[in-house]
Short mmCIF file of C-alpha atoms in Angstrom, two decimals:
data_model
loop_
_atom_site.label_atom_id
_atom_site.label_comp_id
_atom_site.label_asym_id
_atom_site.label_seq_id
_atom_site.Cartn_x
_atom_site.Cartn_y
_atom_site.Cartn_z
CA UNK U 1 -50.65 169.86 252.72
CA UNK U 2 -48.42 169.79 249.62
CA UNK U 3 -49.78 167.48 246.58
CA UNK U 4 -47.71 166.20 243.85
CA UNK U 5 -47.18 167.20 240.27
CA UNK U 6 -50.06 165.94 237.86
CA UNK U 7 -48.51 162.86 235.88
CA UNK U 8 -47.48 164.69 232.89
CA UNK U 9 -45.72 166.82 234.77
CA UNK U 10 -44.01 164.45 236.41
CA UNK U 11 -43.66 162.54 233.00
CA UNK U 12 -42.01 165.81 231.22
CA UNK U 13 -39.87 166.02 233.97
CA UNK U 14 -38.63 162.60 233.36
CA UNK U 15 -37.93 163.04 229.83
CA UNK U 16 -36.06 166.32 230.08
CA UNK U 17 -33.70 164.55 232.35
CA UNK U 18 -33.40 161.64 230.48
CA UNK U 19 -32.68 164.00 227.56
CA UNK U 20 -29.96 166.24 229.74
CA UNK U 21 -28.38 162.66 230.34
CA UNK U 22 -27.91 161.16 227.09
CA UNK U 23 -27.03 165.14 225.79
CA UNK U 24 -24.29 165.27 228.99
CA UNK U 25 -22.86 161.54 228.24
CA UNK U 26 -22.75 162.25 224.89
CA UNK U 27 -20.43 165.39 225.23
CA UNK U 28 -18.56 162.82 228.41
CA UNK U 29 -18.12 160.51 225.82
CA UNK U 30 -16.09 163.25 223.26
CA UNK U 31 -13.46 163.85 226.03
CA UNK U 32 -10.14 161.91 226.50
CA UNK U 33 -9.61 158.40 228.60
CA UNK U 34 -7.56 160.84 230.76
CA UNK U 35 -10.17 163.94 231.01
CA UNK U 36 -13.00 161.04 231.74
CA UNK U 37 -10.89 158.96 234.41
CA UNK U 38 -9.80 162.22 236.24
CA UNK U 39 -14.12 163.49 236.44
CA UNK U 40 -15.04 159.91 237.49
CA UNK U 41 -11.99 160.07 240.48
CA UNK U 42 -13.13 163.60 241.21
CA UNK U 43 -16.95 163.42 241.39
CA UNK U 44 -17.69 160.00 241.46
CA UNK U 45 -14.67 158.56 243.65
CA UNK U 46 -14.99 162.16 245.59
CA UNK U 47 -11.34 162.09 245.67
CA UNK U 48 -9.10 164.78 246.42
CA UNK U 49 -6.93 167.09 243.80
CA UNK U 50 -4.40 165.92 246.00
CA UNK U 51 -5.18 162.12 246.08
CA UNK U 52 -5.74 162.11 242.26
CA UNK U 53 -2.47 163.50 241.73
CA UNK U 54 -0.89 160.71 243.83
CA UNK U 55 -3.12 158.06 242.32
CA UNK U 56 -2.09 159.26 238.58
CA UNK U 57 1.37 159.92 239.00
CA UNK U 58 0.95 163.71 238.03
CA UNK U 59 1.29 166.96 239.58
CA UNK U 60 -2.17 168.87 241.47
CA UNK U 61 -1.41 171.35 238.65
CA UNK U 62 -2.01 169.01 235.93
CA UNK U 63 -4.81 167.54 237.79
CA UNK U 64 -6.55 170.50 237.87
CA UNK U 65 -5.89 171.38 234.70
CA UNK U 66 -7.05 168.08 233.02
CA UNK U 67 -9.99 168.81 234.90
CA UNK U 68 -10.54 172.28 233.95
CA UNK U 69 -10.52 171.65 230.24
CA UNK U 70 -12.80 168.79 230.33
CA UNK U 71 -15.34 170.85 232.50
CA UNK U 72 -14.97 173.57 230.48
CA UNK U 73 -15.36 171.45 227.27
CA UNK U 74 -18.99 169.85 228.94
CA UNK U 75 -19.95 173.51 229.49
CA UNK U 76 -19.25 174.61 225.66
CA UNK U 77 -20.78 172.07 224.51
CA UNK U 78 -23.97 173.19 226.27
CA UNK U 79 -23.93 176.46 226.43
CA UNK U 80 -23.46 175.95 221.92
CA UNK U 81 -26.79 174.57 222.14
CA UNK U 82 -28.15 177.45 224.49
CA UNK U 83 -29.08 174.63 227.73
CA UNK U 84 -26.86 175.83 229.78
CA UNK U 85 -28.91 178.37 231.86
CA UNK U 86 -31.11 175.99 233.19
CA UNK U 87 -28.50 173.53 234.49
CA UNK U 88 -27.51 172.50 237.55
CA UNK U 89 -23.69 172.86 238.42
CA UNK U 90 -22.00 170.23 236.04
CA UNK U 91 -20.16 168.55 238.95
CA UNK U 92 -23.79 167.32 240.13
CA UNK U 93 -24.15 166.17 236.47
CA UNK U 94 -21.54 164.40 235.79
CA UNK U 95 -21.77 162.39 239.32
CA UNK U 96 -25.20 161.89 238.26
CA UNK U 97 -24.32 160.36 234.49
CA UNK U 98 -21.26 158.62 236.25
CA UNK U 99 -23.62 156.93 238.99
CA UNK U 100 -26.09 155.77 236.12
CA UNK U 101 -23.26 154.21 233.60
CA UNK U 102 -21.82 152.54 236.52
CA UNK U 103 -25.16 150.75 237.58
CA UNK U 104 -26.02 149.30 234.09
#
């Protein structure tokens, strides 16, 4: 039989991810209309380099790059303030931040 976590543990863990949120919308909120749309198509939308490419009216190349830079500009951002190692994959992140904006 498997009990939970004590309360504050559960609590802390509640916090921390309430802090990784505002910390990961904060650095989604630095990066271009373009960079944002693209992530929100991509791991929100779950759509396609392909079908964002057609959607936008650009190339998969510039799709991916768009997307490149503005993962690798979340991942800076964290790994500055020396979070990154205990992160899950930013893709899971960002769907996660992009789930909770959308709901308010």
């Amino acid at each position: 039989m498997r009990s939970s976590p004590p309360a504050e543990e559960r609590l802390l863990g509640i916090q921390m991810n309430e802090a990784l949120k505002r910390r990961l919308l904060r650095g989604f909120e630095k990066l271009t209309a373009r960079q944002q749309e693209l992530l929100q198509l991509r791991y929100f939308n779950d759509l396609s380099y392909e079908e964002i490419a057609e959607k936008c009216g650009i190339s998969k190349r510039t799709t991916y790059n768009i997307i490149h830079s503005a993962l690798k500009s979340l991942r800076e951002d964290f790994d500055a303030s020396g979070e990154s190692s205990s992160l899950p994959p930013l893709s899971v992140l960002i769907a996660c931040i992009l789930m909770s904006e959308l709901l308010r």
